[in-house]
mmCIF file of C-alpha atoms in Angstrom:
data_model
loop_
_atom_site.group_PDB
_atom_site.id
_atom_site.type_symbol
_atom_site.label_atom_id
_atom_site.label_comp_id
_atom_site.label_asym_id
_atom_site.label_seq_id
_atom_site.Cartn_x
_atom_site.Cartn_y
_atom_site.Cartn_z
ATOM 1 C CA PRO A 214 -46.468 -49.115 -284.983
ATOM 2 C CA TYR A 215 -44.793 -50.509 -288.125
ATOM 3 C CA ARG A 216 -41.790 -48.168 -287.620
ATOM 4 C CA ARG A 217 -41.381 -49.407 -284.007
ATOM 5 C CA GLN A 218 -41.464 -52.940 -285.290
ATOM 6 C CA ARG A 219 -38.791 -52.337 -287.841
ATOM 7 C CA GLN A 220 -36.329 -51.031 -285.233
ATOM 8 C CA MET A 221 -36.363 -54.330 -283.462
ATOM 9 C CA CYS A 222 -34.055 -56.795 -285.196
ATOM 10 C CA ILE A 223 -33.354 -60.361 -284.794
ATOM 11 C CA ARG A 224 -29.752 -60.804 -283.774
ATOM 12 C CA ASP A 225 -29.576 -64.600 -283.704
ATOM 13 C CA SER A 226 -31.016 -67.618 -285.134
ATOM 14 C CA TYR A 227 -31.178 -70.869 -283.123
ATOM 15 C CA ASP A 228 -30.132 -74.063 -284.677
ATOM 16 C CA SER A 229 -31.357 -77.467 -283.343
ATOM 17 C CA ASP A 230 -28.665 -77.622 -280.747
ATOM 18 C CA ASP A 231 -29.365 -74.108 -279.321
ATOM 19 C CA ALA A 232 -33.129 -74.828 -279.166
ATOM 20 C CA GLN A 233 -32.497 -78.177 -277.396
ATOM 21 C CA ARG A 234 -30.306 -76.364 -274.755
ATOM 22 C CA VAL A 235 -33.081 -73.855 -274.092
ATOM 23 C CA ILE A 236 -35.736 -76.715 -273.925
ATOM 24 C CA LYS A 237 -33.632 -78.586 -271.408
ATOM 25 C CA ASP A 238 -33.358 -75.532 -269.168
ATOM 26 C CA ILE A 239 -36.998 -75.027 -269.281
ATOM 27 C CA GLN A 240 -37.614 -78.659 -268.412
ATOM 28 C CA LYS A 241 -35.354 -78.193 -265.454
ATOM 29 C CA GLU A 242 -37.376 -75.195 -264.353
ATOM 30 C CA LEU A 243 -40.654 -77.182 -264.731
ATOM 31 C CA ASN A 244 -39.265 -80.311 -263.170
ATOM 32 C CA ILE A 245 -39.910 -82.319 -266.407
ATOM 33 C CA ASP A 246 -37.754 -85.456 -266.462
ATOM 34 C CA ASP A 247 -36.070 -85.808 -269.872
ATOM 35 C CA LYS A 248 -36.363 -89.546 -269.612
ATOM 36 C CA LYS A 249 -40.170 -89.364 -269.381
ATOM 37 C CA LEU A 250 -40.511 -86.534 -271.901
ATOM 38 C CA SER A 251 -37.352 -85.922 -273.980
ATOM 39 C CA SER A 252 -36.340 -82.455 -275.129
ATOM 40 C CA LYS A 253 -36.125 -83.897 -278.688
ATOM 41 C CA SER A 254 -39.769 -85.005 -278.470
ATOM 42 C CA ILE A 255 -40.868 -81.662 -277.075
ATOM 43 C CA LEU A 256 -39.062 -79.945 -279.938
ATOM 44 C CA SER A 257 -40.699 -82.068 -282.424
ATOM 45 C CA VAL A 258 -44.205 -81.241 -281.085
ATOM 46 C CA ILE A 259 -43.340 -77.411 -280.983
ATOM 47 C CA SER A 260 -42.027 -77.558 -284.499
ATOM 48 C CA ASN A 261 -45.207 -79.459 -285.738
ATOM 49 C CA ALA A 262 -47.258 -76.859 -284.022
ATOM 50 C CA LYS A 263 -45.549 -74.038 -285.571
ATOM 51 C CA ASN A 264 -45.724 -75.578 -289.020
ATOM 52 C CA LYS A 265 -49.452 -75.785 -288.508
ATOM 53 C CA LEU A 266 -49.564 -72.038 -287.312
ATOM 54 C CA THR A 267 -50.524 -73.263 -283.881
ATOM 55 C CA PHE A 268 -49.280 -71.074 -281.057
ATOM 56 C CA PRO A 269 -48.716 -71.946 -277.352
ATOM 57 C CA ASP A 270 -52.213 -70.901 -276.126
ATOM 58 C CA ASP A 271 -53.850 -72.835 -278.951
ATOM 59 C CA LEU A 272 -51.719 -75.919 -278.097
ATOM 60 C CA PHE A 273 -52.728 -75.602 -274.412
ATOM 61 C CA SER A 274 -56.480 -75.384 -275.479
ATOM 62 C CA GLU A 275 -56.068 -78.476 -277.606
ATOM 63 C CA ALA A 276 -54.382 -80.361 -274.766
ATOM 64 C CA SER A 277 -57.668 -80.645 -272.908
ATOM 65 C CA LYS A 278 -56.935 -83.399 -270.314
ATOM 66 C CA ASP A 279 -53.705 -84.475 -271.917
ATOM 67 C CA PHE A 280 -51.211 -83.827 -269.265
ATOM 68 C CA ARG A 281 -48.264 -84.454 -271.570
ATOM 69 C CA LEU A 282 -49.449 -81.991 -274.129
ATOM 70 C CA LYS A 283 -50.222 -79.396 -271.478
ATOM 71 C CA ASN A 284 -46.542 -79.697 -270.254
ATOM 72 C CA ILE A 285 -45.375 -79.250 -273.821
ATOM 73 C CA ALA A 286 -47.587 -76.223 -274.240
ATOM 74 C CA GLU A 287 -45.999 -74.660 -271.161
ATOM 75 C CA VAL A 288 -42.557 -75.477 -272.466
ATOM 76 C CA TYR A 289 -43.465 -73.943 -275.861
ATOM 77 C CA LYS A 290 -44.813 -70.764 -274.185
ATOM 78 C CA ARG A 291 -41.585 -70.312 -272.282
ATOM 79 C CA TYR A 292 -39.419 -71.277 -275.218
ATOM 80 C CA GLN A 293 -41.034 -68.475 -277.302
ATOM 81 C CA LYS A 294 -40.537 -66.066 -274.429
ATOM 82 C CA ARG A 295 -36.879 -66.999 -274.312
ATOM 83 C CA LEU A 296 -36.393 -66.570 -278.026
ATOM 84 C CA LYS A 297 -38.001 -63.121 -277.898
ATOM 85 C CA GLU A 298 -35.820 -62.037 -274.888
ATOM 86 C CA ALA A 299 -32.771 -63.139 -276.858
ATOM 87 C CA ASN A 300 -33.929 -61.362 -280.046
ATOM 88 C CA ALA A 301 -33.656 -64.819 -281.767
ATOM 89 C CA MET A 302 -35.760 -67.062 -283.860
ATOM 90 C CA ASP A 303 -35.459 -70.727 -284.774
ATOM 91 C CA PHE A 304 -35.996 -72.075 -288.257
ATOM 92 C CA ASP A 305 -39.713 -72.563 -287.831
ATOM 93 C CA ASP A 306 -40.147 -68.938 -286.608
ATOM 94 C CA LEU A 307 -38.497 -67.638 -289.738
ATOM 95 C CA LEU A 308 -41.435 -68.987 -291.734
ATOM 96 C CA VAL A 309 -44.119 -68.273 -289.188
ATOM 97 C CA ASN A 310 -43.097 -64.765 -288.529
ATOM 98 C CA THR A 311 -42.799 -63.995 -292.252
ATOM 99 C CA VAL A 312 -46.339 -65.206 -292.787
ATOM 100 C CA LEU A 313 -47.513 -63.080 -289.755
ATOM 101 C CA LEU A 314 -45.542 -60.075 -291.053
ATOM 102 C CA PHE A 315 -47.227 -60.396 -294.481
ATOM 103 C CA GLU A 316 -50.647 -60.819 -292.920
ATOM 104 C CA LYS A 317 -50.315 -57.917 -290.587
ATOM 105 C CA PHE A 318 -48.587 -55.417 -292.934
ATOM 106 C CA PRO A 319 -50.039 -55.608 -296.448
ATOM 107 C CA GLU A 320 -47.438 -52.994 -297.738
ATOM 108 C CA VAL A 321 -44.627 -55.444 -296.916
ATOM 109 C CA LEU A 322 -46.391 -58.284 -298.640
ATOM 110 C CA LYS A 323 -46.885 -56.019 -301.580
ATOM 111 C CA LYS A 324 -43.219 -55.181 -301.807
ATOM 112 C CA TYR A 325 -42.292 -58.961 -301.893
ATOM 113 C CA GLN A 326 -45.249 -59.858 -304.255
ATOM 114 C CA ASP A 327 -43.856 -57.186 -306.764
ATOM 115 C CA LYS A 328 -40.318 -58.727 -306.286
ATOM 116 C CA TYR A 329 -41.374 -62.261 -307.028
ATOM 117 C CA GLU A 330 -43.773 -62.092 -309.960
ATOM 118 C CA TYR A 331 -43.095 -65.755 -310.881
ATOM 119 C CA ILE A 332 -42.875 -68.442 -308.200
ATOM 120 C CA LEU A 333 -41.723 -72.086 -308.616
ATOM 121 C CA VAL A 334 -41.948 -74.523 -305.782
ATOM 122 C CA ASP A 335 -40.181 -77.862 -306.141
ATOM 123 C CA GLU A 336 -41.274 -80.877 -303.949
ATOM 124 C CA TYR A 337 -44.594 -79.380 -303.348
ATOM 125 C CA GLN A 338 -45.922 -82.540 -301.920
ATOM 126 C CA ASP A 339 -43.741 -82.019 -298.964
ATOM 127 C CA THR A 340 -44.969 -78.544 -297.991
ATOM 128 C CA ASN A 341 -46.723 -77.918 -294.652
ATOM 129 C CA LEU A 342 -49.368 -75.378 -293.647
ATOM 130 C CA VAL A 343 -47.101 -72.469 -292.962
ATOM 131 C CA GLN A 344 -45.099 -73.036 -296.256
ATOM 132 C CA TYR A 345 -48.429 -73.350 -298.138
ATOM 133 C CA ARG A 346 -49.603 -69.973 -296.575
ATOM 134 C CA LEU A 347 -46.440 -68.245 -297.472
ATOM 135 C CA ILE A 348 -46.667 -69.458 -301.124
ATOM 136 C CA GLU A 349 -50.402 -68.429 -301.192
ATOM 137 C CA LEU A 350 -49.666 -64.979 -299.928
ATOM 138 C CA LEU A 351 -46.637 -64.338 -302.295
ATOM 139 C CA SER A 352 -48.444 -65.648 -305.394
ATOM 140 C CA LYS A 353 -51.745 -63.906 -304.808
ATOM 141 C CA LYS A 354 -51.012 -60.817 -306.845
ATOM 142 C CA TYR A 355 -49.805 -62.207 -310.078
ATOM 143 C CA LYS A 356 -50.991 -65.826 -309.742
ATOM 144 C CA ASN A 357 -47.822 -66.933 -311.703
ATOM 145 C CA LEU A 358 -47.342 -70.097 -309.611
ATOM 146 C CA CYS A 359 -45.850 -73.405 -310.757
ATOM 147 C CA VAL A 360 -45.392 -76.303 -308.480
ATOM 148 C CA VAL A 361 -43.593 -79.543 -309.021
ATOM 149 C CA GLY A 362 -44.373 -82.650 -307.063
ATOM 150 C CA ASP A 363 -45.670 -86.158 -306.943
ATOM 151 C CA ASP A 364 -48.261 -87.193 -304.314
ATOM 152 C CA ASP A 365 -46.849 -90.821 -304.342
ATOM 153 C CA GLN A 366 -43.504 -89.417 -303.095
ATOM 154 C CA SER A 367 -44.638 -87.462 -300.005
ATOM 155 C CA ILE A 368 -42.119 -88.512 -297.358
ATOM 156 C CA TYR A 369 -42.278 -85.665 -294.803
ATOM 157 C CA LYS A 370 -45.493 -86.123 -293.083
ATOM 158 C CA PHE A 371 -43.495 -86.514 -289.760
ATOM 159 C CA ARG A 372 -42.249 -83.032 -290.340
ATOM 160 C CA GLY A 373 -45.812 -81.588 -290.853
ATOM 161 C CA ALA A 374 -45.997 -81.973 -294.714
ATOM 162 C CA THR A 375 -49.600 -82.283 -295.744
ATOM 163 C CA ILE A 376 -50.406 -84.197 -298.899
ATOM 164 C CA GLU A 377 -53.575 -82.107 -299.275
ATOM 165 C CA ASN A 378 -51.485 -79.144 -300.566
ATOM 166 C CA ILE A 379 -50.693 -81.030 -303.804
ATOM 167 C CA LEU A 380 -53.964 -83.008 -304.017
ATOM 168 C CA ASN A 381 -56.081 -79.759 -303.741
ATOM 169 C CA PHE A 382 -53.670 -77.620 -305.723
ATOM 170 C CA GLU A 383 -55.985 -77.051 -308.746
ATOM 171 C CA SER A 384 -58.987 -76.208 -306.614
ATOM 172 C CA ILE A 385 -57.015 -73.864 -304.475
ATOM 173 C CA PHE A 386 -55.090 -72.175 -307.331
ATOM 174 C CA PRO A 387 -57.515 -72.633 -310.265
ATOM 175 C CA ASN A 388 -55.610 -70.074 -312.505
ATOM 176 C CA ALA A 389 -52.064 -71.337 -311.833
#
């Protein structure tokens, strides 16, 4: 199965303009008025979901009776399908899919752990869950991890940054 996966290659990466065009097309398909639920706000929710490693079905489950969130979950599902059909990823997918690759194929993770024996992360207070998970996976073998950050300067909560990453650093990485 790994060999088949390797043959598929990503041919394109979507920037925010590309992503917004796809979202607008999906909104038209689903009759979602951009004035009531903008493509920009939909992309923001999708990005935050990806940064928390939340997938379309998970988001749909979380929506419960929230009609707006259910619509976004459906857009998210179709958006991911379109990306896959185009052999493309957006920026968030680059991180999410790397984490999934490392989790699913330990031999690939080992290759990169061996390559990066020492890891330094600047502005650690502004990392999100998927970035934390990537750092955790890469640093697990050698435990040579140094982070730089200041919990008083965390400014990217709106992008999914979680201050807990720096506040809990010493308990999560006791030997760093």
